[in-house]
Amino acid sequence: MQTGKNADFFNPQYSMNNNLTLIVILGITVMLGLMLSVLLAVFFNFRKKRQHRKALEFLKEQQQNQLIEAAIRSEETERHRIAETLHDEVGAMLSSAKLHLLGIKLDLLDEKDKQLHEKGAGLLNQVVRKIRSISHNLHSNILKEFGLNEAIRHFLQQVTGGTMIKAETRLDENYTDSYSETDISLYRILQELINNTFKYAEATRLTVSSTFRDNQLSLTIAHNGNGLSQSDFETYSFQKEGLGLKNIRNRILLLKGSILFSKTPGECSIQITLPVQPKPAVHA
Amino acid sequence: MYFLYKKLFAWAEVWPLAVALIVYLLYKQKDGGIGIIIRLLGISLLLYAIASYISNYTYRVPEPFKNNNILYNLLMILKPLMIGTYLLRLKQLQQYKYLRVVLFLFILFTLFNFLFLGSVFVFSTYMVLAESAVLLIFTHTFFLDAMVDDEIPLPLNHPAYYICIAISILESMNLFIYLFLFPLFYTNYEFAILISNILGIAHIIYGLTIAAGLYANREKRRFFQPTVLHE
C-alpha cells in the first residue's frame, strides 16, 4: 500500500522511470557541456591567435618605421654633410676665385678680354649664388632658426625668384612649433612636391596654405599645372624610379599622416595632414 | 500567447529553416560551396513540414500517410551525407582522409540497417546514433583543425563555423533525446513532452544559427538594392 509520495521509491516501475529520466538529463547535460567546452576552446584559441597576430603586426610596423626613420635620418645627415662641404669648401674656393678674378687689372686688357672677364665674373657670381642656394636648401638653417612657415616662404622665394611663376603663401601663424622632426620631414616633402610641380606639372601659379587646429597641421599646395591624381601618386610611389615620391610616402607613413592628391581641370591640389604633438613646456 | 508558444514549438523543426531560406533568398552569398547546404535546407524544410503536419494534424491525414517515420529516416541519411560533403569540400578538411572513410561506413551502415535491422517505416534509433556520431566527428574535426592550425584558416564570418556550431549543438542534444524519447513516452510522459520541447529549442537554435551564418556570408541584397546618387 502506498501511503505517501516517498513510497513510490519502492515501486520498481518508478525507479526505472527515474533512472531513464536521470540518464537523459545527464546525457544531454554532458553532451551540451562537452559541446560548449569545445566551442569555448575554439573561441579562446582564436582570440589568442588574433592577439598574437596583432602583436606580430605591431612589431612588424614598428620595425618598418624604425627602418624608414633610419633611412630618413641618414639622408638628412648626408644632406647636411653635402651642404656644409658646398658652403664651406666649394663656396670658399669659389669666393677666393672670384677675389682673384676681381684682382685682375682691367686697364691692361683689351676690349675682347674685358668682355671675357666680365662674362667670367658674371658666371662666377651665378655659380656662387647657386651653390649658396643649394647649400641652404640642403641645410635646414632657416627652419632651425625661424620655423617652418619662414622656411617655406624662403624656399618659395628662392625657387620662383627671377621666373614668371607666381607663388603665394597663406600660412597659419598659430603654428609655431620650431624645428622638430615633423617640421624637417614636412619641409622636405614640400621641397620635393614644389620642385616636382615646377619640373613636371609646368605650373605658373602656386599657393601654399596651412591650417593648424586641434593638434592637426594641414598643408595644401594648389597650382594650375598638370598635376598628379591620387591613383597616379599611388602608382608612381611604388615604382622603382619614383624615389622622390617614395620618400614622400615613407615620411608621411612615419609621421602617421595622410596625403591627398586631387585633380580637376585647371586646378590641382595636394593636401598633407599630420598630427603634431604639442611640445612639452620648458621650465627654467 | 500560449497558443503562439504552442505553435512555435509544434512547428519548431520548420520555421527556423524557413527563416534561413528567407535570408538566402534576400542576400546573394559570397561562397559558392554553400549551394549544397541550401539544397539540404530546402529538402529539410519540405520533409519537416510534411512530418510536422502529419504529427500535428494526424486526424486530417488519410490512413496510408499517417506514418512520418520514413521522412525522419530520410533526413537522417541526407543530413550527414550533404553536410559531410560540404565540409569535405573545404580545403582545410581535405587532408583528413578518415572523414571519407567515416562517410563511406555511414552509407554501408545505412544499407545494412534498413536491409537487415529495421524497416524504413519504423523510426530507427540506430540511425539516430549513426547520424549524430558522423556529424559530431565531422564538426569536431573541423573545430580541432581550426585550433591546431597556426593561422585562423577561414575568416570568422565563414558559414562553415555557423553550420558546425548549429550541427554540433543540435546533434549533441538529438543523440540522447531521440535515443530515449520513445521509452520515456511510455514511462514518464510529462518529462517526454518537456524533452521534446527541448528538442524544439535545439531545432530553433539550429535553424537560426544557419540563418545567421548565411547573413554573415552575404555579398549583396538580391532585391531593393539602395541606389547611390552621384552628383
Coordinates of C-alpha atoms in Angstrom, one line a residue, chain A residues 96-236:
Chain A
S96 CA 88.6 83.0 -53.5
A97 CA 88.5 82.5 -57.2
K98 CA 86.1 85.5 -57.5
L99 CA 88.6 87.6 -55.5
H100 CA 91.4 86.6 -57.8
L101 CA 89.3 87.4 -60.8
L102 CA 88.4 90.8 -59.4
G103 CA 92.1 91.4 -58.8
I104 CA 92.9 91.4 -62.5
K105 CA 93.6 94.9 -63.7
L106 CA 91.1 95.7 -66.4
D107 CA 93.2 98.6 -67.8
L108 CA 95.7 96.1 -69.1
L109 CA 93.1 94.1 -71.0
D110 CA 91.8 94.8 -74.5
E111 CA 88.1 95.0 -75.2
K112 CA 87.7 91.3 -76.1
D113 CA 89.4 90.2 -72.8
K114 CA 87.4 92.7 -70.9
Q115 CA 84.2 91.2 -72.2
L116 CA 85.5 87.7 -71.4
H117 CA 86.5 88.9 -67.9
E118 CA 83.0 90.4 -67.3
K119 CA 81.3 87.2 -68.6
G120 CA 83.6 85.0 -66.3
A121 CA 82.9 87.2 -63.3
G122 CA 79.1 87.1 -64.0
L123 CA 79.1 83.3 -64.4
L124 CA 81.2 83.0 -61.2
N125 CA 78.7 85.2 -59.3
Q126 CA 75.9 83.0 -60.6
V127 CA 77.7 79.8 -59.5
V128 CA 78.4 81.3 -56.0
R129 CA 74.7 82.2 -55.7
K130 CA 73.6 78.8 -57.0
I131 CA 76.0 77.0 -54.5
R132 CA 74.6 79.1 -51.7
S133 CA 71.1 78.3 -52.7
I134 CA 71.7 74.6 -53.0
S135 CA 73.5 74.6 -49.7
H136 CA 70.6 76.4 -48.0
N137 CA 68.1 74.1 -49.5
L138 CA 70.0 71.0 -48.3
H139 CA 70.6 72.5 -44.9
S140 CA 67.7 73.4 -42.7
N141 CA 69.2 76.5 -41.1
I142 CA 66.3 78.8 -41.7
L143 CA 63.9 76.1 -40.5
K144 CA 66.1 75.7 -37.4
E145 CA 66.1 79.4 -36.6
F146 CA 62.9 80.8 -37.9
G147 CA 60.5 77.9 -38.1
L148 CA 58.6 76.1 -40.8
N149 CA 56.5 79.0 -42.1
E150 CA 59.5 81.2 -42.7
A151 CA 61.4 78.3 -44.3
I152 CA 58.6 77.7 -46.7
R153 CA 58.4 81.3 -47.7
H154 CA 62.2 81.5 -48.1
F155 CA 62.2 78.3 -50.2
L156 CA 59.4 79.6 -52.5
Q157 CA 61.2 82.9 -52.9
Q158 CA 64.3 81.0 -54.0
V159 CA 62.7 78.7 -56.5
T160 CA 60.4 81.3 -58.0
G161 CA 62.8 84.3 -57.9
G162 CA 63.6 85.5 -61.4
T163 CA 60.9 83.4 -63.0
M164 CA 57.4 84.1 -64.3
I165 CA 55.9 81.8 -61.7
K166 CA 53.5 83.5 -59.2
A167 CA 53.8 82.0 -55.8
E168 CA 51.7 82.9 -52.8
T169 CA 51.7 81.7 -49.2
R170 CA 48.8 81.7 -46.7
L171 CA 50.3 80.1 -43.7
D172 CA 48.7 79.7 -40.3
E173 CA 50.8 81.7 -37.9
N174 CA 49.4 79.8 -35.0
Y175 CA 51.7 77.0 -35.9
T176 CA 54.9 77.9 -34.2
D177 CA 56.4 74.5 -33.4
S178 CA 60.1 75.2 -34.1
Y179 CA 62.5 72.7 -35.6
S180 CA 61.0 69.4 -34.7
E181 CA 61.5 66.1 -36.7
T182 CA 58.0 66.7 -38.1
D183 CA 59.0 70.1 -39.4
I184 CA 62.1 68.8 -41.2
S185 CA 60.1 66.0 -42.8
L186 CA 57.3 68.3 -43.8
Y187 CA 59.8 70.8 -45.2
R188 CA 61.5 68.1 -47.3
I189 CA 58.1 66.8 -48.5
L190 CA 57.2 70.4 -49.6
Q191 CA 60.5 70.9 -51.3
E192 CA 60.1 67.7 -53.3
L193 CA 56.5 68.4 -54.2
I194 CA 57.1 72.1 -55.2
N195 CA 60.1 71.1 -57.3
N196 CA 58.1 68.4 -59.0
T197 CA 55.3 70.9 -59.6
F198 CA 57.6 73.2 -61.5
K199 CA 59.5 70.4 -63.2
Y200 CA 56.7 68.1 -64.4
A201 CA 53.4 69.9 -63.9
E202 CA 54.6 73.1 -65.6
A203 CA 52.6 75.3 -63.2
T204 CA 52.6 79.1 -63.5
R205 CA 50.7 79.8 -60.3
L206 CA 51.1 78.2 -57.0
T207 CA 49.7 78.7 -53.5
V208 CA 50.9 77.1 -50.3
S209 CA 48.4 77.4 -47.4
S210 CA 48.2 75.8 -44.0
T211 CA 45.8 75.5 -41.1
F212 CA 46.6 74.3 -37.6
R213 CA 43.8 73.2 -35.4
D214 CA 43.3 70.6 -32.7
N215 CA 47.0 69.4 -33.0
Q216 CA 46.4 68.7 -36.7
L217 CA 48.5 70.6 -39.2
S218 CA 47.1 70.7 -42.7
L219 CA 49.2 71.9 -45.6
T220 CA 47.8 72.5 -49.1
I221 CA 49.7 73.1 -52.3
A222 CA 47.4 74.4 -55.0
H223 CA 48.6 75.0 -58.5
N224 CA 47.3 75.4 -62.1
G225 CA 49.6 72.9 -63.7
N226 CA 49.0 69.3 -64.9
G227 CA 49.5 67.6 -61.5
L228 CA 49.1 64.1 -60.2
S229 CA 45.9 62.4 -59.2
Q230 CA 45.8 60.1 -56.1
S231 CA 46.0 57.0 -58.2
D232 CA 49.0 58.4 -60.2
F233 CA 50.7 59.0 -56.8
E234 CA 50.0 55.5 -55.6
T235 CA 51.3 54.1 -58.9
Y236 CA 54.5 56.2 -59.1

